[in-house]
Coordinates of C-alpha atoms in Angstrom, one line a residue:
X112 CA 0.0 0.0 0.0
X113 CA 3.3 2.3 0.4
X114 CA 2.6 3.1 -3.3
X115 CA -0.9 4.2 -2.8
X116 CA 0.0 6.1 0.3
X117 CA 3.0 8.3 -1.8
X118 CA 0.3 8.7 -5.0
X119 CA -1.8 10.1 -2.4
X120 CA 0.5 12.3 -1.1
X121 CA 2.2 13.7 -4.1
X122 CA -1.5 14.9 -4.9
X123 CA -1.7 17.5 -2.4
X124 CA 0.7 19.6 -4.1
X125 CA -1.6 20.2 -6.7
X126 CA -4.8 20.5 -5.0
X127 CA -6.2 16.7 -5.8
X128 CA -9.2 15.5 -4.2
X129 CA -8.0 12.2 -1.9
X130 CA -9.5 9.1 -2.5
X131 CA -11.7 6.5 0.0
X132 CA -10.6 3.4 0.1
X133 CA -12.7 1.0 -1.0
X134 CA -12.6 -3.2 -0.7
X135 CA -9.7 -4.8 -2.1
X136 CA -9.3 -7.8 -4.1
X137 CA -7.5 -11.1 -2.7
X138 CA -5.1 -10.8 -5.2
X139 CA -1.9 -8.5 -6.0
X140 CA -1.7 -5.4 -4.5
X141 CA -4.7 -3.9 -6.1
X142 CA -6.3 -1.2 -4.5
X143 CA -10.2 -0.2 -5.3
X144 CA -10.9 3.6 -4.4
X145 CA -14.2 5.4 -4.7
X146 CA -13.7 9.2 -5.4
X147 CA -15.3 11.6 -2.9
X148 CA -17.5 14.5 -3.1
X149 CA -14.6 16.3 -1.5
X150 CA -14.3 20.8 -2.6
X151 CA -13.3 21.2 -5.5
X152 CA -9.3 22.3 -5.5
X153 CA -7.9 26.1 -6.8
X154 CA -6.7 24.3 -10.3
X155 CA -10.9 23.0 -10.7
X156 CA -12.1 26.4 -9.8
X157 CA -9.9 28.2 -12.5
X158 CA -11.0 26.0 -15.0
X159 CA -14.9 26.7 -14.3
X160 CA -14.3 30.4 -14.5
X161 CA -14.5 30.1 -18.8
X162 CA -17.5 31.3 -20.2
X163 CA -19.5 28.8 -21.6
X164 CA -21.8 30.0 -24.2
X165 CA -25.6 28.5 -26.1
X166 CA -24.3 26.3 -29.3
X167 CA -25.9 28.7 -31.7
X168 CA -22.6 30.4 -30.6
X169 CA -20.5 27.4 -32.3
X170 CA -21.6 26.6 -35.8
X171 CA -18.0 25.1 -35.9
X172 CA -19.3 23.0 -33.6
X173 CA -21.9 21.2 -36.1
X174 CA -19.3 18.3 -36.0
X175 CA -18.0 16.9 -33.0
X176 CA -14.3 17.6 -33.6
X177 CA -14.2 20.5 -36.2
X178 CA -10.6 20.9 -35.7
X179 CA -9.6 16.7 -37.2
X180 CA -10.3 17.3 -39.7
X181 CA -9.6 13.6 -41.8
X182 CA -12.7 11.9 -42.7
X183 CA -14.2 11.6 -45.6
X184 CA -16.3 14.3 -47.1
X185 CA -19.6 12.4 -47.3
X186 CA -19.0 10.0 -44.7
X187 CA -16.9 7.3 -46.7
X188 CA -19.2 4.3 -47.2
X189 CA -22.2 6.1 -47.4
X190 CA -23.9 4.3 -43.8
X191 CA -26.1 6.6 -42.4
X192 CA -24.6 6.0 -38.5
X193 CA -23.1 8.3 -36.3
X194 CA -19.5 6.9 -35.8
X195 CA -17.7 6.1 -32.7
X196 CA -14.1 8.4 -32.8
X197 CA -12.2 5.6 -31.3
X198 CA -11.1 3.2 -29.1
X199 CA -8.3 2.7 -26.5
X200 CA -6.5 -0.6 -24.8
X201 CA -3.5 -1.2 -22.6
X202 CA -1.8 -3.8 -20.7
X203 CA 0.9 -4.4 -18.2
X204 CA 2.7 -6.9 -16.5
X205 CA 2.6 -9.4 -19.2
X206 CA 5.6 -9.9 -21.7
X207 CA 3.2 -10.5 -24.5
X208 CA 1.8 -7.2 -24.0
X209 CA 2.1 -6.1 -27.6
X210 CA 0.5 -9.0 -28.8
X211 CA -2.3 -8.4 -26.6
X212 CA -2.5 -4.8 -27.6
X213 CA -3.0 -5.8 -31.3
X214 CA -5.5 -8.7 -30.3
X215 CA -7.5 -6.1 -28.2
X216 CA -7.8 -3.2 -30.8
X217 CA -8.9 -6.3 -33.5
X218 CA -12.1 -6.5 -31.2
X219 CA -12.2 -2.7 -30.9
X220 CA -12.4 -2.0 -34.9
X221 CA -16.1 -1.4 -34.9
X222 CA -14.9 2.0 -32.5
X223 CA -12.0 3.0 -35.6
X224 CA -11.4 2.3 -38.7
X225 CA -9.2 4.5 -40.3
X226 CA -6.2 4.4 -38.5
X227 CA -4.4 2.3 -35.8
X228 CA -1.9 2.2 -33.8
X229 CA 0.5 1.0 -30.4
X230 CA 2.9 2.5 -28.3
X231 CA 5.2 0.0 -25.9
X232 CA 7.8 0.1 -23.3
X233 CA 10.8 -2.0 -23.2
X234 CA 12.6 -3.5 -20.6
X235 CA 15.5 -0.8 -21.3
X236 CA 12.9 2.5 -20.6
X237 CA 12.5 3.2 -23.8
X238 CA 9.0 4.0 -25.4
X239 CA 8.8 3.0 -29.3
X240 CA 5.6 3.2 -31.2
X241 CA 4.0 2.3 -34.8
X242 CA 0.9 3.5 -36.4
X243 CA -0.6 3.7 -39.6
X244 CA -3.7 4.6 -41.6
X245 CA -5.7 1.5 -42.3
X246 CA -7.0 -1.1 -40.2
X247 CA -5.5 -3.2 -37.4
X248 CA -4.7 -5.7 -39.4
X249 CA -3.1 -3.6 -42.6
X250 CA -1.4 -1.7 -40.3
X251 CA 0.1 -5.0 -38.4
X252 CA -0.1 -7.2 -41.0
X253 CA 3.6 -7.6 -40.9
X254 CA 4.7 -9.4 -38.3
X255 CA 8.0 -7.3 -37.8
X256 CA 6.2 -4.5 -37.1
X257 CA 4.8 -5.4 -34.0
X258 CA 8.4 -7.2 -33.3
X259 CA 9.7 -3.6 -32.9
X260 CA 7.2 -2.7 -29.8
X261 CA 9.4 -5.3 -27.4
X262 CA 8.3 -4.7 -23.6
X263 CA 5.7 -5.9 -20.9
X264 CA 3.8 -2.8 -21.2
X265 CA 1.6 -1.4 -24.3
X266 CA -1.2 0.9 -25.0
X267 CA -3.2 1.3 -28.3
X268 CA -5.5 3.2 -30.1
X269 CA -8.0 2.8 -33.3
X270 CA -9.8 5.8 -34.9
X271 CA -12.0 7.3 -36.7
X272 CA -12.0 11.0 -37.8
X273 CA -14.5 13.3 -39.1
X274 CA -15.6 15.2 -41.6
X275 CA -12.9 17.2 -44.2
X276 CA -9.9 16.5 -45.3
X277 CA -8.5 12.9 -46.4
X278 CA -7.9 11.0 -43.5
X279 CA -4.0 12.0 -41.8
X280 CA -1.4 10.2 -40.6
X281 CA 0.0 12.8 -38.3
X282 CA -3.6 12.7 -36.3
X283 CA -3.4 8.4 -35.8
X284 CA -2.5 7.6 -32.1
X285 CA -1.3 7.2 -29.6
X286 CA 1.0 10.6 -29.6
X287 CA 4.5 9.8 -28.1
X288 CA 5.9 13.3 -26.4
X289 CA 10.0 13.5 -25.2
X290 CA 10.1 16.6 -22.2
X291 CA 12.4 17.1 -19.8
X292 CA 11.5 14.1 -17.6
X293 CA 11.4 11.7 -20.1
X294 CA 9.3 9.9 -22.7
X295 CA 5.4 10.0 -22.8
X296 CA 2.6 8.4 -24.7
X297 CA -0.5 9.0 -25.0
X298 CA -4.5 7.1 -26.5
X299 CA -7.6 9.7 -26.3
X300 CA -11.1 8.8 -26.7
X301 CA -13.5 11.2 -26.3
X302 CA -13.5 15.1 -27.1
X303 CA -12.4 18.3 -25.6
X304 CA -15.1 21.0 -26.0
X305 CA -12.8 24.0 -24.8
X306 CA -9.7 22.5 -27.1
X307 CA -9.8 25.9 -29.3
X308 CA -9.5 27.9 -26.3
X309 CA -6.5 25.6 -24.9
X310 CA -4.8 25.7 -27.9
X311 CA -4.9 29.6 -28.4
X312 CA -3.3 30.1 -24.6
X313 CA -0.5 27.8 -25.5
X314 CA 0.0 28.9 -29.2
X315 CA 0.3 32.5 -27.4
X316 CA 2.9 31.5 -25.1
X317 CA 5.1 29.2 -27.6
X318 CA 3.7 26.0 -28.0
X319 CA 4.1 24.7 -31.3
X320 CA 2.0 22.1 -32.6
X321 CA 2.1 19.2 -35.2
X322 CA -1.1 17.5 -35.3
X323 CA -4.5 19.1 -35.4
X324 CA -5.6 16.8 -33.0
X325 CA -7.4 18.1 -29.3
X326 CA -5.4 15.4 -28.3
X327 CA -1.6 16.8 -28.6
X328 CA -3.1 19.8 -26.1
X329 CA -2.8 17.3 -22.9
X330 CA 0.5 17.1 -23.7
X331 CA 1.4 20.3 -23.9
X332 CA -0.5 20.8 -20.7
X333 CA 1.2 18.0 -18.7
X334 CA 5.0 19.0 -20.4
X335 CA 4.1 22.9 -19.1
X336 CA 2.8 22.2 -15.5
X337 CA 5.0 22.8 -12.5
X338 CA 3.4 20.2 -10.6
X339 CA 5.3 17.0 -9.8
X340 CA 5.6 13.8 -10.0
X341 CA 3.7 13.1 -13.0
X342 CA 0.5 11.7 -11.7
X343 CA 0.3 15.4 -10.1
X344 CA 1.1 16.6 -13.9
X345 CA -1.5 14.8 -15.6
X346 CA -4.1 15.8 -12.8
X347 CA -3.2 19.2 -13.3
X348 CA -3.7 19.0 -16.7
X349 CA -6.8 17.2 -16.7
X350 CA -8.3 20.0 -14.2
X351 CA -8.3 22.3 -17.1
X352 CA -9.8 20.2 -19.3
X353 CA -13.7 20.2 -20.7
X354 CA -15.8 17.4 -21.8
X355 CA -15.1 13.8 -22.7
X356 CA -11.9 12.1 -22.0
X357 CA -10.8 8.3 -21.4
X358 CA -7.6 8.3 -21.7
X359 CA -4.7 6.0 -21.2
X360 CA -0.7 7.2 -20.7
X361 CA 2.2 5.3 -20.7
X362 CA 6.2 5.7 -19.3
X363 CA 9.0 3.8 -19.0
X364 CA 7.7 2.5 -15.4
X365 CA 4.0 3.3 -15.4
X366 CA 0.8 2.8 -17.2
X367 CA -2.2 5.3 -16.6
X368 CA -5.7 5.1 -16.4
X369 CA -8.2 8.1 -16.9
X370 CA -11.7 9.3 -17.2
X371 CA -13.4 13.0 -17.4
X372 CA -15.9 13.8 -14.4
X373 CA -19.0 13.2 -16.0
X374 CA -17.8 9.8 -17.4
X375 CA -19.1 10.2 -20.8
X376 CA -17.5 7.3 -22.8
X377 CA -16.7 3.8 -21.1
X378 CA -13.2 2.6 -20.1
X379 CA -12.8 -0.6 -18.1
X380 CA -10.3 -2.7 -15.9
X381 CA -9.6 -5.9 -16.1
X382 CA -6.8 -8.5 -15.2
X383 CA -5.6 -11.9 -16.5
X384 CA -4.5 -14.8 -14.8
X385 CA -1.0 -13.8 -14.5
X386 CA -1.7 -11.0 -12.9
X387 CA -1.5 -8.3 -15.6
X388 CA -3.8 -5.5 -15.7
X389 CA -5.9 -4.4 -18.8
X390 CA -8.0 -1.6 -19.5
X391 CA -9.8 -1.3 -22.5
X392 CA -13.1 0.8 -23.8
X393 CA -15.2 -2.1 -23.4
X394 CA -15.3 -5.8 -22.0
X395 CA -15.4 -7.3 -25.6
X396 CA -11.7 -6.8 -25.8
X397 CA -11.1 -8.3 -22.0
X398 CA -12.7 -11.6 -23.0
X399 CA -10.8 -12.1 -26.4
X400 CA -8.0 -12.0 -24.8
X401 CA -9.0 -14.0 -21.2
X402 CA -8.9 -11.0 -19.2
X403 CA -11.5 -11.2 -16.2
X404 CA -13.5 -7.8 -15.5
X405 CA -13.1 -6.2 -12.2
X406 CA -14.7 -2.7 -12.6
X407 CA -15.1 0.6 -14.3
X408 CA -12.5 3.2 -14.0
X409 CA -15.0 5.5 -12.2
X410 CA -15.8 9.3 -13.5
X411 CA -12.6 11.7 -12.7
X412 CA -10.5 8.7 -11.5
X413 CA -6.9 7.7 -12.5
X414 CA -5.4 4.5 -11.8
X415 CA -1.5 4.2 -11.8
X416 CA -0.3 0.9 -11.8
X417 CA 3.3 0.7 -11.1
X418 CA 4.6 -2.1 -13.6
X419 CA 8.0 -2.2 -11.6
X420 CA 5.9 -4.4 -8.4
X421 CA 2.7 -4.0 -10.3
X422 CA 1.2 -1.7 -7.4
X423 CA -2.1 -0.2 -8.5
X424 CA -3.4 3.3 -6.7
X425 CA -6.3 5.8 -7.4
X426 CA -6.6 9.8 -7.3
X427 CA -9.3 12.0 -8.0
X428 CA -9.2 14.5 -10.5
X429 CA -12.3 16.5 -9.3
X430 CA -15.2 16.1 -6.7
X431 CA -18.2 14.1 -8.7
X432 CA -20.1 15.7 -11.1
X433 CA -23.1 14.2 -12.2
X434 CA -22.7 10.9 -14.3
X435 CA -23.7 11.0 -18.0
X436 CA -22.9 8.2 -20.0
X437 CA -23.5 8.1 -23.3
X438 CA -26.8 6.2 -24.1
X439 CA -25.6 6.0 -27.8
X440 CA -22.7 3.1 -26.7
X441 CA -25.9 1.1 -25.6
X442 CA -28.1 2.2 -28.4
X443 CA -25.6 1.8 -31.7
X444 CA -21.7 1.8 -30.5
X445 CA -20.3 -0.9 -28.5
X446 CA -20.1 -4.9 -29.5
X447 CA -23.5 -6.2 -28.2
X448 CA -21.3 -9.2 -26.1
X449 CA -19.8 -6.1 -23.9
X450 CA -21.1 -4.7 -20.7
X451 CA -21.0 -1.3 -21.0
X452 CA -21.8 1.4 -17.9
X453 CA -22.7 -1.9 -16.1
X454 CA -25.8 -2.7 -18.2
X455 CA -24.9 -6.0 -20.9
X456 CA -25.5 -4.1 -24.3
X457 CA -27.5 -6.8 -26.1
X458 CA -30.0 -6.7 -23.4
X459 CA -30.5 -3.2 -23.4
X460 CA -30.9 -3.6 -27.5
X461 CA -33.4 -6.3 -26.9
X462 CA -35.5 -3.9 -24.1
X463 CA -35.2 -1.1 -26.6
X464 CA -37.4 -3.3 -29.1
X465 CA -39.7 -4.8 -26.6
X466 CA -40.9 -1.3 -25.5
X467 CA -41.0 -0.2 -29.2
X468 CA -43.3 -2.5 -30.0
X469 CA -45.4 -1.8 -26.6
X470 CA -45.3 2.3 -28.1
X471 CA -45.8 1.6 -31.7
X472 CA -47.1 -1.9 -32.4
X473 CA -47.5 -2.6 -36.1
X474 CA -50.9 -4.5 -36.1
X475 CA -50.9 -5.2 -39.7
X476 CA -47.6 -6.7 -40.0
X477 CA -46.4 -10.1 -40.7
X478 CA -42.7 -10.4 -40.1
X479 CA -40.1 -8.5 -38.5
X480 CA -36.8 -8.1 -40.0
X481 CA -34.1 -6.1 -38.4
X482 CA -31.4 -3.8 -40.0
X483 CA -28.1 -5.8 -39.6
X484 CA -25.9 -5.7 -37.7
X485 CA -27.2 -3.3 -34.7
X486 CA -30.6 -3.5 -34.9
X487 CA -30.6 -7.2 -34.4
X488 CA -31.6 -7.4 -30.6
X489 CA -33.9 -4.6 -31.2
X490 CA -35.8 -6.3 -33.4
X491 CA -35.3 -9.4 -31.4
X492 CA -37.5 -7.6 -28.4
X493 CA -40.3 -6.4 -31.2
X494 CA -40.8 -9.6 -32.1
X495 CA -40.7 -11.0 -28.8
X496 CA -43.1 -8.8 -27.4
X497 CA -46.0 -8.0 -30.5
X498 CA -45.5 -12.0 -31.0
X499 CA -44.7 -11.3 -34.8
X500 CA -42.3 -13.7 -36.3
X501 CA -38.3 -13.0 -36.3
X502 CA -36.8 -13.5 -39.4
X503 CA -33.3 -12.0 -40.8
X504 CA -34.9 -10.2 -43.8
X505 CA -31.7 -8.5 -45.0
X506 CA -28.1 -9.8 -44.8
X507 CA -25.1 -7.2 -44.7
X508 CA -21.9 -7.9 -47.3
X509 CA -19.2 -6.7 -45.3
X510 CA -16.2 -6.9 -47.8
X511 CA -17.8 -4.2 -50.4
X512 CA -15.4 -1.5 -50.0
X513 CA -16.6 2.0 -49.8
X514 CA -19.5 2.9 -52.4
X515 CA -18.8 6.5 -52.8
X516 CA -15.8 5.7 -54.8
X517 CA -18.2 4.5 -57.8
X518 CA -18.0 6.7 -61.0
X519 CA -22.1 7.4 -61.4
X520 CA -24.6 7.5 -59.2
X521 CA -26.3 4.4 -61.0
X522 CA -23.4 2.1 -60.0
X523 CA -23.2 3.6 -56.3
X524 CA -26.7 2.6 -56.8
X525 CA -25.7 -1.2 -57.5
X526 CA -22.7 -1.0 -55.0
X527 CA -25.9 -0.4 -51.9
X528 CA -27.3 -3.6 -52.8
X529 CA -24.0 -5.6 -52.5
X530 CA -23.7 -4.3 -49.2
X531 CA -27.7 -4.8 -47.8
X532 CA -29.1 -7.5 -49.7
X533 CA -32.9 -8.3 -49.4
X534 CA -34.0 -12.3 -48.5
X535 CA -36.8 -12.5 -51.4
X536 CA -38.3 -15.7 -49.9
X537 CA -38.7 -13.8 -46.5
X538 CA -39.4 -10.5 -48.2
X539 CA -42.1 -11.3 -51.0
X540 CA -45.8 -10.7 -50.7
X541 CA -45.5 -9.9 -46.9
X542 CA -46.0 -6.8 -44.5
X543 CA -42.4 -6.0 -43.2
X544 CA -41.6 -4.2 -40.1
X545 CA -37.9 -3.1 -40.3
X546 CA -36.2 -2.3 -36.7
X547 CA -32.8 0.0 -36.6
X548 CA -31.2 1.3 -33.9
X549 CA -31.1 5.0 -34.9
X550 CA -32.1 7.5 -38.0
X551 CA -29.5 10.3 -38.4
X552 CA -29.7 11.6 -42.1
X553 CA -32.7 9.2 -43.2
X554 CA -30.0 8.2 -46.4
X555 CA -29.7 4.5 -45.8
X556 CA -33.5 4.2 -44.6
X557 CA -34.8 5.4 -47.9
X558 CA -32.6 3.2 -49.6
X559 CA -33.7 0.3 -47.2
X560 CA -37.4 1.3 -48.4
X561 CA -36.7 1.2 -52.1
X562 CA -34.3 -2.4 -51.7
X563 CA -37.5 -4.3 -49.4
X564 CA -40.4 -2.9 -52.2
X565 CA -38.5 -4.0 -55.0
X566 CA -38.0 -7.3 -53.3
X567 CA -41.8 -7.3 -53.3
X568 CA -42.3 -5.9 -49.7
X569 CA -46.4 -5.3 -49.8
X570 CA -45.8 -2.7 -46.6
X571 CA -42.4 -1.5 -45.5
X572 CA -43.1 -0.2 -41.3
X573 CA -40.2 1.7 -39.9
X574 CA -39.4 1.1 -36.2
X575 CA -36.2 3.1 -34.5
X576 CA -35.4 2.1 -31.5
X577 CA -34.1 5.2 -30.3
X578 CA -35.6 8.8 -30.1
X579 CA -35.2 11.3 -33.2
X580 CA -31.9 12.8 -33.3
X581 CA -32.1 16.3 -33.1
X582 CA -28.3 17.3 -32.3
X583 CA -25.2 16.9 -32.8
X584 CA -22.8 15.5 -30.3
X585 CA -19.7 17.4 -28.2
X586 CA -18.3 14.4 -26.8
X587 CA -16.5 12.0 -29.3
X588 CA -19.1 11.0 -31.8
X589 CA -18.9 11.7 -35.0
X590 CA -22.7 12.9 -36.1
X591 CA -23.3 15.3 -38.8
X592 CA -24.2 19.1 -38.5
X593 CA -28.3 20.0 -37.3
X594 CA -29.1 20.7 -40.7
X595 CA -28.4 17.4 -42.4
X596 CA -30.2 15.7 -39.5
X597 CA -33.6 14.5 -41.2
X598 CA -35.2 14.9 -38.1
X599 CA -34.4 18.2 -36.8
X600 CA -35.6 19.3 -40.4
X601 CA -38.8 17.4 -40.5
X602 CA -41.7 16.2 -38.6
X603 CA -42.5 13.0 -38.0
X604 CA -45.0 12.7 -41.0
X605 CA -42.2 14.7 -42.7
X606 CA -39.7 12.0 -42.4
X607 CA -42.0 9.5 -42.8
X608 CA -42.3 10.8 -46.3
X609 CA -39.1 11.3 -47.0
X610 CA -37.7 7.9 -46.7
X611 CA -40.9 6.3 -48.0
X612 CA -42.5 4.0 -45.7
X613 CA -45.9 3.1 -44.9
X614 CA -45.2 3.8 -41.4
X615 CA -42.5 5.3 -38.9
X616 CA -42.3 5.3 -35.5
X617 CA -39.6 6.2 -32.8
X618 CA -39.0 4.9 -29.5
X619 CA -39.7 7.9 -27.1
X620 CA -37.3 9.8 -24.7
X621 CA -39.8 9.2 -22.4
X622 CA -40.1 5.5 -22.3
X623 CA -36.1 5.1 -23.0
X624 CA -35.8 6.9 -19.7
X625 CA -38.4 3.9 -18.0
X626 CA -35.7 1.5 -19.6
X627 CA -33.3 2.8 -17.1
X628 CA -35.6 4.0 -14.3
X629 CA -33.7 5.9 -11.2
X630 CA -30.2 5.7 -14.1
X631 CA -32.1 7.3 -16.5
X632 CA -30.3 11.0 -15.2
X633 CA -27.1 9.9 -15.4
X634 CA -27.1 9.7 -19.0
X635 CA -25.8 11.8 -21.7
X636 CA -29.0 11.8 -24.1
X637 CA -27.9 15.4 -25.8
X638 CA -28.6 14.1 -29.3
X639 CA -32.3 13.4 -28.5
X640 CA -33.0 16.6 -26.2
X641 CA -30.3 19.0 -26.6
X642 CA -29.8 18.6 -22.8
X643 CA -25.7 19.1 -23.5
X644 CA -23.7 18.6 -19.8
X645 CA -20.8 20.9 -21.1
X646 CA -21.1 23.3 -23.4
X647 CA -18.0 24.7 -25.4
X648 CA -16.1 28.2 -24.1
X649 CA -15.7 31.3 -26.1
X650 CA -11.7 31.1 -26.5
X651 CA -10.3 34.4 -25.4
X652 CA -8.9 36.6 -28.0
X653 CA -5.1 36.1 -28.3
X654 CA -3.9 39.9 -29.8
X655 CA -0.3 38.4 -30.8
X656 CA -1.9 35.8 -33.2
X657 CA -4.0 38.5 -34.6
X658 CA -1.2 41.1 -34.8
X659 CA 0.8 38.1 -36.7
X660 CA -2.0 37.7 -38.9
X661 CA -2.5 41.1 -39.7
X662 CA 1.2 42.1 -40.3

C-alpha cells in the first residue's frame, strides 16, 4: 500500500481531491478507491471560471471535432450512422503485451477504422511506437512490425476521424511526447469542447503544434505544469480540461488510467490470470484476450499501476459531477457481447425493441426483420413482445469496400445492394416491419425502403429504436451538422415521407428513460433533447496571433 499512500500524497501539491478506500481484491496489490464528493481544489475552480456559451454560438461545432479534420467528405461508405471516434487498450505486466495490444484493438475495430496504432515500453525504458492509416490488421499485418514494440507494457488506439480533409497520418495515435523528464505516450477517446480555447493560450505563449488533434493539447498541458511527480502533472492537466476524455498514458515505469468527471465514454479494468492489468473501452476486448472484468474506471479517477511491483493506486481529479454516460454506446456503438456502464448491451438492444413494440405496435404486420448488424436485438425484443415472427430479412456484405468511390450514381446505386441485400423468400408478398437502432440523415433508410419494395415488400413499417436525433454531439461522436439531421428538419410525417414507408415510428425519450428508471439522469442523451452537460467556451482573443495575422 506504500505506493498508494505516496500517490496520495504527491496529490496534495496540486490541489487533488483524496480518494476513500474501497474493498480490495485477494489478489496482487490492487487497490479499489471510490472518489469523494470532497471541494473542488484552486486548479478546478480556475477551469470553471470560462465562459460557456448557447451552441448557436459554435456553428463550428456542427461536428463533434471540427478541428480533425480527416474523414471523408460524405461519410466514406455512405452508412447513415453516427461513428464512434475511437477506441483505447493497454496492458501491463505481461511480456506479451504487444501481442495483446494488437489482439485487443482487433475486437475494438467497430470503434475505428481508419487508423491504428500501439505504443510500448521495453525493458530498457525506452518507449517505441508504430501507427498507420488502415485497419489493425493492414497496419500489423507484418509481423515485424509489432516485433519492434518489445516490452511488458503497451497501450493502443483505433480511430475514426470526421468530416474534411482525407484521413492524416500525423492525427493516428497514440502521440509519443519527449520533455524534460522523459518519454510519454499518449490514447484519447473522447472530445475536448474548450480545445480551441487551450490551444490559443499555448499557441500564445510558444507552443508549437504538429497535429490538429485536441489530443496533442494534454500534452502540452502536462509537459508545461510545474506540478510534480507526474500523476500530479497529468491531474493538473486534466483539471483544465472540458468534456469527454478516457484516456490512457504510458512511461518507461508506469501505465495510466483516466476518465473526465462526468464519465461520458466507457473505459474498463480488467486482469488476467498472470496477474496483468488491462484496460480497454469495453469488455469485448477483455474476454478475447481472457482477461476477467473487475470494474469501471470511475468518473474523474486515475489509476496508476506501477509495472516495476505491479502496485495499483487511485486519485481523483475533481469532486463528482453528475454521471452522463452516453446512451448511444448502448443504443448503436459498443459490440453487443460487452457490458457497457454496467448494463450487458445486447440486453438493453433487446429492451429497446420490446418497448417499441409496446409504443408503436404494427398491427398489420407479418414479419419482423431487423437492420443488420445493430438492430438485431432490437428487433429481437419487437418480435418478442408484439409475438410477430423473427426473421433475418436483410443480410449485410461486409467486404464491399466504400461505395462513394463509384464513377455514377447508378453504379453507387448497384454497389448499396452488394452491401444490404434483401431475403426475397422472407421479403415477398409480406408486411415488413424493419427495426434500426437509430435515423440520423434518413439516407440509408430510404434506400432500405426502395431495396425491401423492389424485393416485393407489400408494406415496409419503420421502427427506430431510439428517439429522433435532433443534435449533434460534443463528446467524441462523429454525427453530422443540425441541418443534415432529417429529423431536426422534418416532422415526423415529414420523415415519414421522405424515406418512404408506410409507417415510422420512434421509440420515445420518455419511455427510453423507463428502460433505465432511477439511471435514467445519469445519461448523456444530448442528441435526443439538446440537454448538453458541457457546453464549449468562447476562447479568449489572443492579440499576438491577430497582430501576426494582420502584419
Amino acid at each position: 500500500m506504500a505506493a498508494a499512500a505516496a500517490a496520495a500524497t504527491a496529490t496534495a501539491s496540486s490541489g487533488l481531491i483524496r480518494c476513500a478506500t474501497g474493498g480490495a481484491p485477494a489478489h496482487g496489490h490492487h487497490q479499489v478507491f471510490r472518489c469523494s464528493a470532497a471541494k473542488p481544489s484552486p486548479l478546478a475552480l480556475r477551469h470553471r471560471a470560462g465562459r460557456p456559451a448557447p451552441l448557436q454560438a459554435f456553428p463550428e461545432y456542427d461536428r463533434v471535432t471540427p478541428f480533425d479534420y480527416d474523414g471523408e467528405v460524405d461519410g466514406g461508405d455512405g452508412d447513415d450512422h453516427p461513428r464512434e471516434e475511437c477506441g483505447v487498450f493497454g496492458v501491463v505486466g505481461d511480456p506479451d503485451a504487444t501481442s495483446l495490444c494488437y489482439l485487443g484493438l482487433q475486437k475494438l475495430q467497430h470503434r475505428g477504422e481508419e487508423g491504428a496504432g500501439i505504443a510500448a515500453a521495453g525493458d530498457d525504458g525506452t518507449i517505441k511506437l508504430e501507427r498507420g492509416l488502415g485497419l489493425v490488421g493492414d497496419v500489423f499485418g507484418d509481423p515485424a512490425r509489432l516485433g519492434k514494440l518489445p516490452g511488458q507494457a503497451a497501450i493502443g488506439h483505433v480511430r475514426y476521424s470526421t468530416a474534411g480533409a482525407a484521413a492524416s497520418l500525423r492525427n493516428v495515435q497514440p502521440f509519443l511526447a519527449g520533455y524534460r523528464f522523459g518519454q510519454l505516450a499518449v490514447a484519447h477517446n473522447g472530445n475536448l469542447v474548450n480545445y480551441q480555447a487551450l490551444r490559443n493560450k499555448l499557441e500564445a505563449q510558444g507552443s508549437i503544434f504538429s497535429t490538429s488533434s485536441d489530443t496533442e493539447v494534454i500534452l502540452h498541458l502536462i509537459a508545461t505544469s510545474l506540478s510534480r511527480p507526474l500523476l500530479a502533472r497529468i491531474c493538473d492537466a486534466c483539471e483544465r480540461l472540458a468534456g469527454a476524455y478516457s484516456l490512457l498514458f504510458l512511461t518507461a515505469d508506469k501505465l495510466l488510467a483516466v476518465r473526465d468527471p462526468f464519465g461520458f465514454r466507457p473505459l474498463v479494468m480488467g486482469r488476467r490470470a498472470n496477474g496483468a492489468i488491462v484496460f480497454a473501452s469495453e469488455t469485448c476486448a477483455l474476454d478475447l484476450i481472457d482477461a476477467t472484468y473487475e470494474r469501471e474506471v470511475e468518473p474523474g479517477e486515475v489509476v496508476v499501476v506501477d509495472r516495476r511491483d505491479m502496485s495499483v493506486s487511485s486519485a481523483c481529479l475533481v469532486p463528482h459531477r453528475p454521471r452522463k454516460s452516453c446512451v448511444f454506446e448502448h443504443i448503436y456503438f459498443a459490440l453487443p457481447n460487452s457490458v457497457v456502464f454496467g448494463h450487458a448491451v445486447h440486453e438493453r438492444r433487446n429492451a429497446y425493441g420490446r418497448a417499441l413494440a409496446e409504443e408503436s405496435p404494427a398491427p398489420t404486420a407479418d414479419v419482423v426483420i431487423p437492420v443488420p448488424d445493430s438492430g438485431f436485438y432490437a428487433a429481437l425484443g419487437f418480435s418478442q413482445t408484439s409475438g410477430l415472427e423473427f426473421q433475418q430479412g436483410l443480410i449485410r456484405w461486409h467486404y464491399s469496400g466504400r461505395s462513394f468511390i463509384q464513377p455514377s450514381q447508378a453504379i453507387r446505386d448497384l454497389a448499396v445492394k452488394l452491401k444490404l441485400a434483401p431475403v426475397h423468400g422472407v421479403i415477398r408478398g409480406k408486411s415488413v416491419v424493419v427495426v434500426d437502432d437509430s435515423l440520423v440523415r434518413g439516407t440509408t433508410s430510404s434506400k432500405i425502403v426502395r431495396l425491401l419494395r423492389d424485393a416485393g415488400a407489400r408494406e415496409v413499417h419503420m421502427r427506430i429504436a431510439s428517439p429522433p436525433v435532433i443534435g449533434s454531439c460534443l463528446y467524441g461522436i462523429d454525427t453530422p451538422s443540425e441541418g443534415e439531421l432529417i429529423s431536426n428538419r422534418m416532422d415526423l410525417e415529414g420523415v415519414r415521407r421522405a424515406i418512404g414507408c408506410d409507417s415510422l415510428a420512434f421509440l420515445s425519450l420518455d419511455k427510453l428513460h423507463t428502460i433505465y428508471g432511477d439511471e435514467a439522469h445519469e445519461l448523456c442523451d444530448a442528441c435526443f433533447s439538446r440537454n448538453y452537460p458541457v457546453l464549449p467556451t468562447v476562447p479568449e482573443p489572443v492579440p499576438e496571433l491577430v497582430s501576426a495575422f494582420e502584419d
